[in-house]
Coordinates of C-alpha atoms and ligand atoms in Angstrom, one line a residue:
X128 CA 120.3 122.7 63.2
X129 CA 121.0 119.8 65.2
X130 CA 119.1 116.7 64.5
X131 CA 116.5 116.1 67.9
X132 CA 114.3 113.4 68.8
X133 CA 111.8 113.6 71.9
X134 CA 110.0 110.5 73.1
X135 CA 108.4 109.4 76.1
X136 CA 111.3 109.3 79.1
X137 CA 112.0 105.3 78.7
X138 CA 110.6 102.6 80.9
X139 CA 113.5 99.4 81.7
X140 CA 111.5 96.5 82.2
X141 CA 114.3 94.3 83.1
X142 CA 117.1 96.1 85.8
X143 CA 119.7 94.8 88.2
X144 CA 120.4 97.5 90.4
X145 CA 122.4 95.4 93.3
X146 CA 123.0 96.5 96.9
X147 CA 125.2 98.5 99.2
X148 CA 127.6 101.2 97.5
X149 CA 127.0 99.7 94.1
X150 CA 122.6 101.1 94.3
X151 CA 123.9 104.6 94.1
X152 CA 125.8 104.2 90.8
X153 CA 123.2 102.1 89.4
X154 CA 120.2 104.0 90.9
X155 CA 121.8 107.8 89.6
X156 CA 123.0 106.0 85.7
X157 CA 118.9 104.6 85.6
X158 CA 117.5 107.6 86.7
X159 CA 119.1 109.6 84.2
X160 CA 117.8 108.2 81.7
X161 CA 114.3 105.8 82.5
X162 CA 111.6 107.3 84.5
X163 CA 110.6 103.6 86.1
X164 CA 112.3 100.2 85.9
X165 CA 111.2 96.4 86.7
X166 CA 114.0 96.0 89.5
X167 CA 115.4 92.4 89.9
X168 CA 115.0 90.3 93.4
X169 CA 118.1 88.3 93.3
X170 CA 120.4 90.3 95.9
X171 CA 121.9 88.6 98.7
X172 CA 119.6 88.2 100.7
X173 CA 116.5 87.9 97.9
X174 CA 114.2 90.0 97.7
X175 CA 111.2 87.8 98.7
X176 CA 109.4 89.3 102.2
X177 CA 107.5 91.9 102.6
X178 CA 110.2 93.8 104.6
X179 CA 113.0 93.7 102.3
X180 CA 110.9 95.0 99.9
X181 CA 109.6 97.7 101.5
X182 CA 113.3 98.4 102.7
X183 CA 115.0 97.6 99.5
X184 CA 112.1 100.2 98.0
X185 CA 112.6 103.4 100.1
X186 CA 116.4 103.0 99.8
X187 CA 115.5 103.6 96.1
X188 CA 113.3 106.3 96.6
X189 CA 115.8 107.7 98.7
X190 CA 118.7 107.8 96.3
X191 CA 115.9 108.6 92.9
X192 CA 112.7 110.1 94.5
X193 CA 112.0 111.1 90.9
X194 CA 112.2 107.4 89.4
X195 CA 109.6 104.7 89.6
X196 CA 111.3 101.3 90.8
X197 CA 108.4 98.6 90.2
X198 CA 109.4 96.1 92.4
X199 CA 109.2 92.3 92.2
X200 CA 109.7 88.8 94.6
X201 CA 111.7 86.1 93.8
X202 CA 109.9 82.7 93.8
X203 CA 111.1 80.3 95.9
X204 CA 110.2 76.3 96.1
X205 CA 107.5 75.9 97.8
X206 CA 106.2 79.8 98.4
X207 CA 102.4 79.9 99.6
X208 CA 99.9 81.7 98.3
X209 CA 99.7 83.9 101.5
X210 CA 103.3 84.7 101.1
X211 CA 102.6 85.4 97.6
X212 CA 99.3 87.9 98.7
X213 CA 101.9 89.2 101.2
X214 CA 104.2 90.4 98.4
X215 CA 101.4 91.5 96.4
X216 CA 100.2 93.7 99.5
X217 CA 103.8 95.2 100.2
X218 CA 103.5 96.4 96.5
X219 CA 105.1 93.8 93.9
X220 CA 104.2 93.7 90.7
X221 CA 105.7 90.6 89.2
X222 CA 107.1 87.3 90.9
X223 CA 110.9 86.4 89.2
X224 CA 111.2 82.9 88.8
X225 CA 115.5 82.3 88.1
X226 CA 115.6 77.9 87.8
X227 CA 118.3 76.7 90.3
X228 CA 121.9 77.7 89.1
X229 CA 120.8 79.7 85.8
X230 CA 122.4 82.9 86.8
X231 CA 123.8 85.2 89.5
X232 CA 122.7 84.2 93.1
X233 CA 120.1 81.7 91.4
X234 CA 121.7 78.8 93.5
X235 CA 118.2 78.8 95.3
X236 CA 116.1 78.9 92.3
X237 CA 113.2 76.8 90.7
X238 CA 114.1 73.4 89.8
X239 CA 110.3 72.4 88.5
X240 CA 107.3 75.2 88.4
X241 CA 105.7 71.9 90.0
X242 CA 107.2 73.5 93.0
X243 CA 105.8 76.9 93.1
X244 CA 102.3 75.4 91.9
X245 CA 100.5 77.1 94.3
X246 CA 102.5 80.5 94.6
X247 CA 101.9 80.5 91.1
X248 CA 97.9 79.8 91.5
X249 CA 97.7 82.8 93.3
X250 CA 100.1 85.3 90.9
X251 CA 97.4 84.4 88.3
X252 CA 94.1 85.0 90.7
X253 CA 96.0 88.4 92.4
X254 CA 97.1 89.4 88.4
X255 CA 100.4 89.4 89.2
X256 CA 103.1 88.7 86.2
X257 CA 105.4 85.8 85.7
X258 CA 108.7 86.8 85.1
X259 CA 111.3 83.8 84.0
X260 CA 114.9 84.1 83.5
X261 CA 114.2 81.4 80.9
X262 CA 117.6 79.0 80.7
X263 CA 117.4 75.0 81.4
X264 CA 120.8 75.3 83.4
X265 CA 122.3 71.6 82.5
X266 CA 121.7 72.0 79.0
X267 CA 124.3 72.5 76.9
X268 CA 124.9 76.8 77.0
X269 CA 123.7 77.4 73.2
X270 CA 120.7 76.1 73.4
X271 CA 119.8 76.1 77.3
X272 CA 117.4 78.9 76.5
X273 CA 115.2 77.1 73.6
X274 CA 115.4 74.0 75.7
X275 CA 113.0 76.0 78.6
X276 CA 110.4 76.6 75.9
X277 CA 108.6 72.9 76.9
X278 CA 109.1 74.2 80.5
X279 CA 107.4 77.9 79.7
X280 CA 104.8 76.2 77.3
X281 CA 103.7 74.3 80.6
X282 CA 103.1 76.8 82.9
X283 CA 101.7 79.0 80.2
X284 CA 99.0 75.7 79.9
X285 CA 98.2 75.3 83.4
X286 CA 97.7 78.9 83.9
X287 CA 95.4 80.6 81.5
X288 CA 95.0 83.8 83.0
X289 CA 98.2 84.2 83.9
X290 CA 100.7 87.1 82.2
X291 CA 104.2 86.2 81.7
X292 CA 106.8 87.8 80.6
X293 CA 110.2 85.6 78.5
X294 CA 113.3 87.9 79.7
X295 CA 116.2 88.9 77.7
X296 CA 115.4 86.8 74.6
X297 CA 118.5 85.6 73.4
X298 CA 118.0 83.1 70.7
X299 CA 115.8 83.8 67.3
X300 CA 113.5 80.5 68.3
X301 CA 112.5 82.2 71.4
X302 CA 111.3 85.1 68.9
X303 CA 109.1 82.8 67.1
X304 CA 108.1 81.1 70.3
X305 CA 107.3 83.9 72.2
X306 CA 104.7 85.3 69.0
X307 CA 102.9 82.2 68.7
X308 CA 101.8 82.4 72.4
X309 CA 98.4 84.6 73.3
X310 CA 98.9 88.3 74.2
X311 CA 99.2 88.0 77.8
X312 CA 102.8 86.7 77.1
X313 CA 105.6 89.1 76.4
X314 CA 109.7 88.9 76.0
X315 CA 112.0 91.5 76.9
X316 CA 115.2 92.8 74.6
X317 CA 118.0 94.2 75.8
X318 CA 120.6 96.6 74.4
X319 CA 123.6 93.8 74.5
X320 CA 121.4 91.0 72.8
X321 CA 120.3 93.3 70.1
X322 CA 124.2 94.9 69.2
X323 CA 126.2 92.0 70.0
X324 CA 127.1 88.2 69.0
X325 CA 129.4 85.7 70.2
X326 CA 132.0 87.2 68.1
X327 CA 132.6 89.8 70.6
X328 CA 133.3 87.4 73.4
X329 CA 135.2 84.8 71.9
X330 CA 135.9 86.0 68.1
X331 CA 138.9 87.6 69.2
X332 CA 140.4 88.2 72.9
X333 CA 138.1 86.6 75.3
X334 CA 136.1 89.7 77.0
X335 CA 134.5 89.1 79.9
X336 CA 132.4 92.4 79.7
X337 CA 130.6 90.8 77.1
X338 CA 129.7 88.3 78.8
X339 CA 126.1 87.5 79.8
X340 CA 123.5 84.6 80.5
X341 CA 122.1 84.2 78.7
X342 CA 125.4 84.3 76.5
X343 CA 124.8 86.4 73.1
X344 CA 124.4 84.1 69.9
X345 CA 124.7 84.7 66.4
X346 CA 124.8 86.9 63.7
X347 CA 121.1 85.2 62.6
X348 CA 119.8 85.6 66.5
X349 CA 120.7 88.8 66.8
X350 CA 119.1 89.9 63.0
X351 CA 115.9 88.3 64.3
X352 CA 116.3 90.0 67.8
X353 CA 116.5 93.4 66.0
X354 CA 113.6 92.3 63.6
X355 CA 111.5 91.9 67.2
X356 CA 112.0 95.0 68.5
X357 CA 111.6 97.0 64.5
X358 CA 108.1 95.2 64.1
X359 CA 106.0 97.6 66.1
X360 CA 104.7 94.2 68.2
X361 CA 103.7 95.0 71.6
X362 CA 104.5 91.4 72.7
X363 CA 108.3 92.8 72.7
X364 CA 110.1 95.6 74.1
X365 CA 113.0 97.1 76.6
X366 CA 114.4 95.2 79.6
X367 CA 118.0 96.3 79.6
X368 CA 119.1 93.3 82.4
X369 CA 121.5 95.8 83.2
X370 CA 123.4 93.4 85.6
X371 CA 127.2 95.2 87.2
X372 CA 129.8 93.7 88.5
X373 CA 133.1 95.4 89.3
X374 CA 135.3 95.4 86.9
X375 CA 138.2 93.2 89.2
X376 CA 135.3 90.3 89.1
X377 CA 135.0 90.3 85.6
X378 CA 138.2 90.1 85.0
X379 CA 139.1 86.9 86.3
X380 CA 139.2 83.0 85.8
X381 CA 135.5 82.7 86.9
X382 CA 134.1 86.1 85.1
X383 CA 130.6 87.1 86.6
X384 CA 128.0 87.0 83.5
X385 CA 126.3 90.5 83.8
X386 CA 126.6 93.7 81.4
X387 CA 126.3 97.3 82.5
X388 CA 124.2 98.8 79.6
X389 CA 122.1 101.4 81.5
X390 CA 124.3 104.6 81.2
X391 CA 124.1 104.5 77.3
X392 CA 121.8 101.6 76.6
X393 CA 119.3 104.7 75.5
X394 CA 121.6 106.0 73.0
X395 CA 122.3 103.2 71.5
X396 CA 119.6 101.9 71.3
X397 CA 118.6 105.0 69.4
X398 CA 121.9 104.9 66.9
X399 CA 120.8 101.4 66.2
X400 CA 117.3 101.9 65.2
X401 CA 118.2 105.4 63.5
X402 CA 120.9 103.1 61.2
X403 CA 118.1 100.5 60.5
X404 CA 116.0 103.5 59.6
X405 CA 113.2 102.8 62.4
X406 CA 113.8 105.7 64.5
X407 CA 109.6 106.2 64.6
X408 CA 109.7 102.7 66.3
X409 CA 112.1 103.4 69.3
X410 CA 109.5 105.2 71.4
X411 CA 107.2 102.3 71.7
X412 CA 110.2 99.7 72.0
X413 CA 111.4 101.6 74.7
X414 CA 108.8 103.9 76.8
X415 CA 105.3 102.6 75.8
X416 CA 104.9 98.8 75.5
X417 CA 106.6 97.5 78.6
X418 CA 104.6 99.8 81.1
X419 CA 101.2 98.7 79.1
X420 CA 101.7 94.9 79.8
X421 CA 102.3 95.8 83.0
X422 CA 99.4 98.4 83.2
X423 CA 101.1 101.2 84.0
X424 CA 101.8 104.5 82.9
X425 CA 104.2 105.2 80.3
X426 CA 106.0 108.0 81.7
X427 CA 104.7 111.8 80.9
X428 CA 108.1 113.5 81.0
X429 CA 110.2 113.7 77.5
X430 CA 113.6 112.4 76.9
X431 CA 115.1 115.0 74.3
X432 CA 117.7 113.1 72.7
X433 CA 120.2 114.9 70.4
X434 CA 122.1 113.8 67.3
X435 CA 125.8 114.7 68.9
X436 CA 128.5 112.3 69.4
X437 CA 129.5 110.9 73.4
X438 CA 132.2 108.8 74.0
X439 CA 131.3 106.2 76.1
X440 CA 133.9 105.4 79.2
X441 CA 136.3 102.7 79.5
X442 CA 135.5 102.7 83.0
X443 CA 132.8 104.0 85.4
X444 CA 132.2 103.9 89.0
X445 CA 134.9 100.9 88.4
X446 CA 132.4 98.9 85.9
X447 CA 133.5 98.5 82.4
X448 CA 129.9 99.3 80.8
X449 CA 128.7 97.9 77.3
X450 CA 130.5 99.5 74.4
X451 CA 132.8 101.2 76.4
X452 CA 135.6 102.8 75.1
X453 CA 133.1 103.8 71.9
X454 CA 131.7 106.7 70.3
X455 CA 127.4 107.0 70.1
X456 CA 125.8 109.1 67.5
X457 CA 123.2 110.5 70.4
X458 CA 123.0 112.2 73.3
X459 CA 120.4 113.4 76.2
X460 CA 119.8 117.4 76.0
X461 CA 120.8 119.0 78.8
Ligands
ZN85 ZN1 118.4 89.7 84.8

């Protein structure tokens, strides 16, 4: 009999899911396989008024009426705290703060959280979470994540109360960092950071698909990464930062940093922990932990996962996803 796991459907607490035509692909890949998902506020314009929101919502819930976005603001210098109680009203969950320049469409980013004091004062009186894309931009690339701990250490200080959330943990310092903080702060791991090192980006042929901010590290990161997400710690779990761009703007002297995991992030993240023999760890990685630090819901409907080989596309919807071109152990049931 074929091998079969069911879990709880998964929850992405990290996901780009852009604009225009690009939201149906995304929208339709995520659905399939997470039944809600943290969606990002840097699209052009940013998501960071009540209206867009509300716009950039029910054009979700148009495409997916079945999938839960939870929707978030991006921070901007000098945001009130009535814009902030605005955003809270309209429905967001979390306030994104990207520093100036760290990543795509950041240019208008943080430069100090000594200018969003106040927006910030009011996240942490409305309970709203902190969410940082958490990269020093002038530092040099390697270490431009550990170099924002000082930076993440002080707002954690001047806010007590406040829940915050490290994204995309890149770096096995950030691991350590991240668990010596109290429980109200959490990191997110995604598929990319936990398979992949800098050896497939520049160990042979420069790819561009693999290439992300923050950029993948080493063999060492990556083993410490996978320890996170094995240890059953609820301070870590799924944000895929499933971040497209076509594959004609990868490909190119300035290649967009961004990787399409969500079409098979789920499998592989299940051949990976199957392989590390933690397959009973998955479901809380993936579908349980994220939703609870953001007090909601892990989702009630099962994702039946079976043990048959997919070959994941070279191409899709004119994105070159993670892994493409490979065969995964799992599958969803149809
Ligand atoms: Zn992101």
């Amino acid at each position: 009999m074929e091998k079969m796991i069911a879990i709880r459907k998964p929850s992405d607490m990290h996901l780009h899911l852009r604009q225009g035509a690009m939201l149906k692909t995304t929208v339709r890949d995520a659905a399939a396989w997470f039944a809600q998902a943290v969606v990002m506020p840097n699209t052009l314009p940013p998501i960071n008024t009540p209206e867009r929101l509300a716009a950039y919502r029910d054009e979700i819930f148009s495409l997916a009426p079945g999938f839960k976005p939870v929707m978030s603001f991006k921070l901007y210098p000098g945001m009130s705290a009535s814009a902030v109680k605005a955003m809270a009203k309209a429905g967001a969950l979390l306030g994104k703060l990207y520093p100036a320049g760290a990543t795509t469409n950041s240019e208008d980013g943080v430069t100090s959280w000594h200018q969003i004091k106040e927006a910030l004062g009011a996240m942490s009186d409305l309970g709203l979470v902190l969410s940082i894309h958490c990269e020093k931009p002038d530092a040099f690339v390697l270490d431009r994540e550990y170099k924002y701990h000082r930076e993440f250490a002080a707002i954690c200080k001047a806010y007590p109360d406040l829940r915050m959330v490290f994204e995309h943990i890149s770096d096995r310092r950030s691991i350590e960092f991240v668990a010596s903080l109290p429980d109200r702060v959490a990191g997110t791991i995604t598929a990319h950071h936990l398979l992949l090192t800098l050896d497939d980006v520049i160990g042979a042929n420069m790819n561009p698909h693999t290439f992300c901010k923050p950029v993948v590290k080493g063999p060492k990161d990556r083993d410490a990464l996978q320890q996170a997400a094995f240890s059953g710690s609820s301070k870590f779990f799924f944000g895929s930062d499933s971040a497209p761009h076509l594959k004609t703007k990868k490909e190119s002297g300035a290649a967009a940093g961004g990787i399409y995991s969500s079409p098979y992030a789920v499998p592989l993240m299940a051949e990976l922990f199957e392989q590390q023999g933690q397959l009973k760890k998955l479901e809380n990685f993936i579908s349980v932990f994220g939703p609870k630090f953001y007090g909601l819901k892990p989702a009630k409907e099962k994702l039946v996962l079976i043990k048959k080989e997919s070959t994941i596309p070279a191409v899709t919807d004119g994105i070159v996803p993670l892994c493409a071109g490979k065969t995964v152990s799992w599958s969803i049931k149809a």
